[in-house]
């Protein structure tokens, strides 16, 4: 075998052995690069006699062409192999469960969910949201709401009192959301339509009571707001909230210092198999207190009871959340147990709306 044949064989073997594109490039440079073995041979042509050059030139160029061709073929094969490898390595198993992104992993607490549902339902009826502070004056929590001074009704609420200040006045942790009614009437001109959701506090603790709980208050003040309006609003609310086409309600006479007349409202339910269902059955369940705002309260808030009248209601948010979502123990609401939250919580990006569904 001539030297040229040996060089060709060796170079072709190297081309065939190149495992990837960079190895192939190294082979190319070693053969055809400026200092490559074939280039070196081509450089010797200049010193040859014309006859020899003719023969050798043709032979060396033939090697060069063969090597160039082999390099090109090998490059195509390597590219195909690389693509094949990537396609195998990068396949996606579409049957695998989708990993939730961090912002989708958290859960909305049922109380927050129910507050959002309340806001969605009442916004649709034209109500705004009003808020007040958790630490309230005795005046707003009781006196302006027509609780007589030293009346036992103040104790009825198991109030958390603060130490008296220099003037002997005691602040309280608000025992209900009704003081937000007072704040609203003192600062807004009728017509008023608000709901006031928020935290409330009473010194009480068992399976259905916690020292901190949540209420939502409703208040409507106008020249002609009447009990018929109240009844309609509450019925529409119950149907929308419990997501049933129809619900029967029962209004029983009751007593609250800030309303006259005052009523408690029960809704129809069935309790078959220990499970409460609304819109069916012949049992009743109390869900809220309500009434026409007492003329004294209107007067205390600077409104003339001969011109304005209105109605109000108050409801336990935790209680209606427990009823709607079948959560038996109120205390679990405030344990911050991640397993409970994962089970009862709501997906963060599903905002309740009447159109898209409140709780779907
Ligand atoms: N504030 C009352 C409570 O905590 C609930 C209530 C009853 C609110 C009747 C009202 C109402 O606005 O009219 O027990």
Coordinates of C-alpha atoms and ligand atoms in Angstrom, one line a residue:
X1 CA 0.0 0.0 0.0
X2 CA 1.3 3.4 -0.9
X3 CA 1.8 6.1 1.7
X4 CA -1.1 8.0 0.2
X5 CA -3.4 5.0 0.5
X6 CA -2.3 4.4 4.1
X7 CA -3.0 8.1 4.9
X8 CA -6.4 7.8 3.3
X9 CA -7.3 4.6 5.2
X10 CA -6.2 6.1 8.4
X11 CA -8.1 9.3 8.0
X12 CA -11.3 7.6 6.9
X13 CA -11.0 5.3 9.9
X14 CA -10.8 8.4 12.1
X15 CA -13.8 9.9 10.4
X16 CA -15.8 6.8 11.0
X17 CA -14.7 6.6 14.6
X18 CA -15.6 10.3 15.4
X19 CA -18.4 10.0 18.1
X20 CA -19.7 13.5 17.9
X21 CA -19.4 16.7 15.9
X22 CA -16.5 18.1 17.8
X23 CA -14.5 14.9 17.4
X24 CA -15.3 15.0 13.7
X25 CA -14.1 18.6 13.5
X26 CA -10.8 17.6 15.2
X27 CA -10.3 15.0 12.5
X28 CA -11.0 17.5 9.8
X29 CA -8.5 20.0 11.2
X30 CA -5.9 17.3 11.5
X31 CA -6.3 16.3 7.9
X32 CA -7.4 19.4 6.0
X33 CA -6.6 22.2 8.3
X34 CA -3.7 24.6 7.6
X35 CA -1.3 22.3 9.3
X36 CA -3.2 19.1 8.5
X37 CA -1.6 16.0 7.0
X38 CA -3.3 16.3 3.6
X39 CA -2.6 20.0 3.4
X40 CA 1.0 19.3 4.1
X41 CA 1.1 16.9 1.2
X42 CA -0.5 19.5 -1.1
X43 CA 2.2 22.0 0.0
X44 CA 4.9 19.7 -1.3
X45 CA 3.5 19.9 -4.9
X46 CA 5.2 23.2 -5.5
X47 CA 8.7 21.8 -5.2
X48 CA 8.0 18.9 -7.6
X49 CA 8.9 18.6 -11.2
X50 CA 5.9 19.3 -13.5
X51 CA 5.5 15.6 -14.5
X52 CA 5.5 14.3 -10.9
X53 CA 3.3 17.2 -9.8
X54 CA 0.7 16.1 -12.4
X55 CA 0.6 12.5 -11.0
X56 CA 0.9 13.4 -7.3
X57 CA -1.4 16.4 -7.5
X58 CA -4.2 14.3 -8.9
X59 CA -3.6 11.5 -6.3
X60 CA -3.5 13.9 -3.3
X61 CA -6.5 15.9 -4.5
X62 CA -8.4 12.6 -4.9
X63 CA -7.6 11.7 -1.3
X64 CA -8.7 15.2 -0.3
X65 CA -12.0 14.8 -2.1
X66 CA -12.6 11.4 -0.6
X67 CA -11.9 12.7 2.9
X68 CA -14.1 15.8 2.4
X69 CA -16.9 13.6 1.2
X70 CA -16.5 11.2 4.1
X71 CA -16.6 14.1 6.6
X72 CA -19.8 15.5 5.1
X73 CA -21.5 12.0 5.2
X74 CA -20.4 11.4 8.8
X75 CA -21.6 14.9 9.8
X76 CA -25.1 14.1 8.5
X77 CA -25.1 10.8 10.4
X78 CA -23.9 12.4 13.6
X79 CA -26.6 15.2 13.3
X80 CA -29.3 12.5 12.9
X81 CA -28.0 10.6 15.9
X82 CA -27.9 13.7 18.0
X83 CA -31.5 14.5 17.1
X84 CA -32.6 11.0 17.8
X85 CA -30.9 11.1 21.2
X86 CA -32.6 14.4 22.1
X87 CA -36.0 13.2 21.0
X88 CA -35.7 10.1 23.2
X89 CA -34.3 12.0 26.2
X90 CA -36.7 14.9 26.0
X91 CA -40.0 13.1 25.6
X92 CA -42.8 14.3 27.8
X93 CA -45.1 11.8 29.5
X94 CA -48.4 13.6 29.0
X95 CA -50.1 11.1 31.4
X96 CA -48.1 12.4 34.4
X97 CA -50.0 14.7 36.8
X98 CA -49.3 18.4 36.2
X99 CA -47.2 19.9 39.0
X100 CA -49.0 22.8 40.5
X101 CA -47.0 26.1 40.3
X102 CA -46.3 27.6 43.8
X103 CA -49.0 30.3 43.4
X104 CA -51.5 27.5 42.7
X105 CA -50.4 25.3 45.7
X106 CA -51.7 27.5 48.5
X107 CA -55.2 27.3 49.7
X108 CA -57.9 29.9 50.4
X109 CA -59.3 29.5 53.9
X110 CA -63.0 28.6 53.9
X111 CA -63.7 31.8 55.9
X112 CA -62.0 34.0 53.3
X113 CA -63.8 32.0 50.6
X114 CA -67.2 32.6 52.2
X115 CA -66.4 36.3 52.7
X116 CA -65.6 36.5 49.0
X117 CA -68.9 34.7 48.2
X118 CA -70.8 37.1 50.4
X119 CA -69.2 40.1 48.6
X120 CA -70.0 38.6 45.2
X121 CA -73.7 38.0 46.1
X122 CA -74.3 41.3 47.7
X123 CA -72.3 43.3 45.2
X124 CA -74.8 42.0 42.6
X125 CA -77.6 43.5 44.7
X126 CA -75.9 46.9 44.8
X127 CA -74.3 46.6 48.3
X128 CA -71.0 48.2 49.2
X129 CA -68.6 46.8 51.8
X130 CA -68.0 48.8 55.0
X131 CA -65.4 48.0 57.7
X132 CA -64.6 49.1 61.2
X133 CA -61.9 48.4 63.8
X134 CA -61.8 45.3 66.0
X135 CA -61.1 47.5 69.1
X136 CA -64.2 49.5 69.5
X137 CA -65.6 52.0 71.9
X138 CA -68.2 51.0 74.4
X139 CA -70.3 53.8 72.9
X140 CA -70.3 52.3 69.4
X141 CA -70.5 48.7 70.4
X142 CA -73.3 49.2 72.9
X143 CA -74.6 52.7 73.7
X144 CA -75.4 54.0 70.2
X145 CA -77.0 50.7 69.4
X146 CA -79.5 51.4 72.2
X147 CA -78.1 49.1 74.9
X148 CA -79.1 50.9 78.0
X149 CA -76.2 51.7 80.4
X150 CA -75.5 48.9 82.8
X151 CA -78.2 46.8 81.1
X152 CA -77.6 43.1 81.4
X153 CA -77.7 42.9 77.6
X154 CA -74.1 44.1 77.7
X155 CA -73.1 41.0 79.7
X156 CA -75.1 38.8 77.4
X157 CA -72.2 39.3 74.9
X158 CA -69.5 37.9 77.2
X159 CA -67.5 41.0 76.3
X160 CA -63.7 41.3 76.5
X161 CA -63.2 44.7 78.2
X162 CA -60.0 46.7 78.1
X163 CA -58.7 48.5 81.2
X164 CA -60.5 51.9 81.7
X165 CA -58.6 54.9 80.4
X166 CA -57.9 58.2 82.4
X167 CA -61.6 59.2 81.9
X168 CA -62.8 55.8 83.1
X169 CA -63.9 54.8 79.6
X170 CA -63.4 51.1 78.6
X171 CA -62.7 50.0 75.1
X172 CA -63.9 46.6 74.1
X173 CA -63.1 44.0 71.5
X174 CA -66.2 44.4 69.4
X175 CA -68.7 41.7 70.3
X176 CA -70.5 42.0 66.9
X177 CA -70.2 43.8 63.6
X178 CA -73.2 46.1 64.4
X179 CA -71.0 49.0 65.5
X180 CA -70.0 49.3 61.8
X181 CA -73.7 50.2 61.2
X182 CA -73.2 53.1 63.5
X183 CA -70.0 54.2 61.8
X184 CA -71.6 54.0 58.4
X185 CA -74.7 56.0 59.4
X186 CA -72.6 58.6 61.0
X187 CA -70.4 59.1 57.9
X188 CA -72.7 58.4 54.9
X189 CA -75.8 59.9 53.7
X190 CA -78.8 57.7 52.9
X191 CA -79.6 55.8 50.8
X192 CA -77.3 53.3 52.4
X193 CA -76.7 49.7 51.4
X194 CA -73.7 48.0 53.0
X195 CA -72.5 44.7 54.3
X196 CA -69.9 44.7 57.0
X197 CA -67.9 41.4 57.3
X198 CA -65.3 41.1 60.0
X199 CA -63.9 39.6 63.1
X200 CA -65.8 39.7 66.4
X201 CA -64.9 38.5 69.9
X202 CA -66.6 37.0 72.9
X203 CA -65.3 35.1 75.9
X204 CA -66.6 31.7 74.9
X205 CA -65.1 28.5 73.7
X206 CA -66.5 25.0 72.7
X207 CA -67.2 23.0 69.6
X208 CA -69.3 25.7 68.1
X209 CA -67.8 28.8 69.7
X210 CA -64.4 30.3 69.6
X211 CA -63.3 33.6 71.3
X212 CA -62.7 35.1 67.9
X213 CA -65.3 34.5 65.2
X214 CA -66.7 36.2 62.2
X215 CA -69.9 38.0 61.4
X216 CA -71.4 39.8 58.5
X217 CA -73.8 42.7 59.1
X218 CA -76.2 44.1 56.5
X219 CA -77.7 47.5 56.6
X220 CA -80.2 49.3 54.4
X221 CA -81.4 52.9 55.2
X222 CA -83.7 54.7 52.9
X223 CA -87.0 56.7 53.1
X224 CA -89.1 53.7 52.5
X225 CA -87.0 50.5 53.1
X226 CA -89.4 47.9 54.7
X227 CA -89.5 44.4 56.0
X228 CA -90.7 43.1 52.5
X229 CA -87.4 44.3 51.0
X230 CA -85.5 42.6 53.8
X231 CA -87.3 39.3 53.3
X232 CA -86.6 39.3 49.6
X233 CA -82.9 40.2 50.1
X234 CA -82.5 37.4 52.6
X235 CA -84.2 34.8 50.4
X236 CA -82.2 35.8 47.4
X237 CA -79.1 35.6 49.5
X238 CA -79.8 32.1 50.9
X239 CA -80.6 30.7 47.5
X240 CA -77.4 32.1 46.0
X241 CA -75.2 31.2 48.9
X242 CA -76.4 27.7 49.4
X243 CA -76.7 27.2 45.7
X244 CA -80.2 25.8 45.7
X245 CA -83.1 26.9 43.4
X246 CA -85.5 27.5 46.2
X247 CA -85.5 27.8 50.0
X248 CA -88.2 28.3 52.6
X249 CA -87.6 30.7 55.5
X250 CA -89.3 31.3 58.8
X251 CA -89.3 34.6 60.6
X252 CA -89.7 34.3 64.4
X253 CA -90.2 37.3 66.8
X254 CA -87.1 38.0 68.9
X255 CA -85.3 40.7 70.8
X256 CA -82.3 42.9 70.0
X257 CA -81.9 46.4 71.5
X258 CA -81.0 47.9 68.1
X259 CA -84.0 46.7 66.1
X260 CA -87.8 47.0 66.5
X261 CA -89.4 44.7 65.6
X262 CA -86.7 42.1 65.9
X263 CA -86.7 38.6 64.3
X264 CA -84.7 35.5 64.1
X265 CA -84.7 33.7 60.8
X266 CA -84.7 29.9 60.3
X267 CA -84.2 28.2 57.0
X268 CA -85.8 24.9 55.9
X269 CA -83.5 21.9 55.8
X270 CA -83.4 18.2 56.0
X271 CA -81.1 16.3 58.5
X272 CA -81.3 12.8 57.0
X273 CA -78.3 10.7 57.9
X274 CA -76.8 13.4 60.0
X275 CA -76.2 15.5 56.9
X276 CA -77.8 18.9 56.6
X277 CA -79.3 19.8 53.2
X278 CA -81.0 23.1 52.3
X279 CA -84.0 23.6 50.1
X280 CA -85.7 20.4 51.2
X281 CA -87.0 18.5 54.3
X282 CA -89.1 19.8 57.2
X283 CA -86.6 20.7 59.8
X284 CA -85.5 24.3 60.5
X285 CA -82.1 25.8 61.3
X286 CA -81.5 29.3 62.7
X287 CA -79.1 31.4 60.6
X288 CA -79.5 35.0 61.5
X289 CA -81.0 37.9 63.4
X290 CA -82.6 40.9 61.9
X291 CA -85.2 43.7 62.2
X292 CA -86.1 47.3 61.5
X293 CA -83.4 49.6 62.8
X294 CA -84.7 51.1 66.1
X295 CA -85.6 54.8 65.9
X296 CA -83.3 55.4 68.9
X297 CA -80.4 54.0 66.8
X298 CA -81.2 56.2 63.8
X299 CA -81.4 59.2 66.2
X300 CA -78.1 58.3 67.9
X301 CA -76.5 58.3 64.4
X302 CA -77.9 61.7 63.4
X303 CA -80.8 60.5 61.2
X304 CA -84.4 61.6 61.6
X305 CA -86.6 58.6 62.2
X306 CA -89.5 60.5 60.8
X307 CA -87.7 60.7 57.4
X308 CA -85.5 57.6 57.3
X309 CA -86.1 54.0 58.1
X310 CA -84.2 50.9 57.4
X311 CA -83.5 47.3 58.3
X312 CA -80.4 45.4 59.4
X313 CA -79.3 41.8 59.9
X314 CA -76.4 40.0 61.4
X315 CA -75.1 36.5 60.7
X316 CA -72.3 34.2 61.8
X317 CA -69.9 33.7 58.9
X318 CA -68.2 30.7 60.5
X319 CA -71.6 29.1 61.1
X320 CA -72.8 29.4 57.5
X321 CA -69.4 28.2 56.3
X322 CA -69.7 25.1 58.5
X323 CA -73.2 24.5 57.2
X324 CA -72.4 25.0 53.5
X325 CA -69.1 23.0 53.4
X326 CA -69.9 20.4 56.0
X327 CA -67.1 21.2 58.5
X328 CA -68.1 19.9 61.9
X329 CA -65.7 21.5 64.3
X330 CA -65.3 25.3 64.4
X331 CA -62.1 25.2 66.4
X332 CA -60.3 23.5 63.4
X333 CA -60.8 26.8 61.5
X334 CA -58.2 28.5 63.6
X335 CA -55.7 25.6 64.1
X336 CA -53.7 26.5 61.0
X337 CA -53.4 22.7 60.3
X338 CA -52.1 22.4 56.8
X339 CA -53.8 19.0 56.2
X340 CA -57.1 20.6 57.2
X341 CA -56.5 23.5 54.9
X342 CA -55.5 21.2 52.0
X343 CA -58.8 19.3 52.5
X344 CA -61.2 22.2 53.1
X345 CA -59.4 25.1 51.4
X346 CA -60.2 26.5 48.0
X347 CA -58.0 27.0 44.9
X348 CA -56.4 30.5 45.0
X349 CA -57.1 31.4 41.4
X350 CA -60.8 30.4 41.4
X351 CA -62.5 33.6 42.5
X352 CA -66.2 33.2 43.5
X353 CA -68.6 34.9 41.1
X354 CA -72.3 34.5 40.5
X355 CA -71.7 33.9 36.8
X356 CA -68.9 31.4 37.0
X357 CA -70.2 29.7 40.1
X358 CA -69.6 30.5 43.7
X359 CA -67.8 27.4 44.9
X360 CA -67.0 25.4 41.8
Ligands
LIG1 N1 -75.5 41.9 66.5 C1 -76.3 40.7 66.7 C2 -75.5 39.6 67.4 O1 -74.3 39.7 67.4 C3 -76.8 40.1 65.4 C4 -77.8 41.0 64.8 C5 -79.1 40.8 65.0 C6 -77.4 42.0 64.0 C7 -80.1 41.6 64.5 C8 -78.3 42.9 63.4 C9 -79.7 42.7 63.7 O2 -78.0 43.9 62.6 O3 -80.6 43.5 63.1 O4 -76.1 38.7 68.0

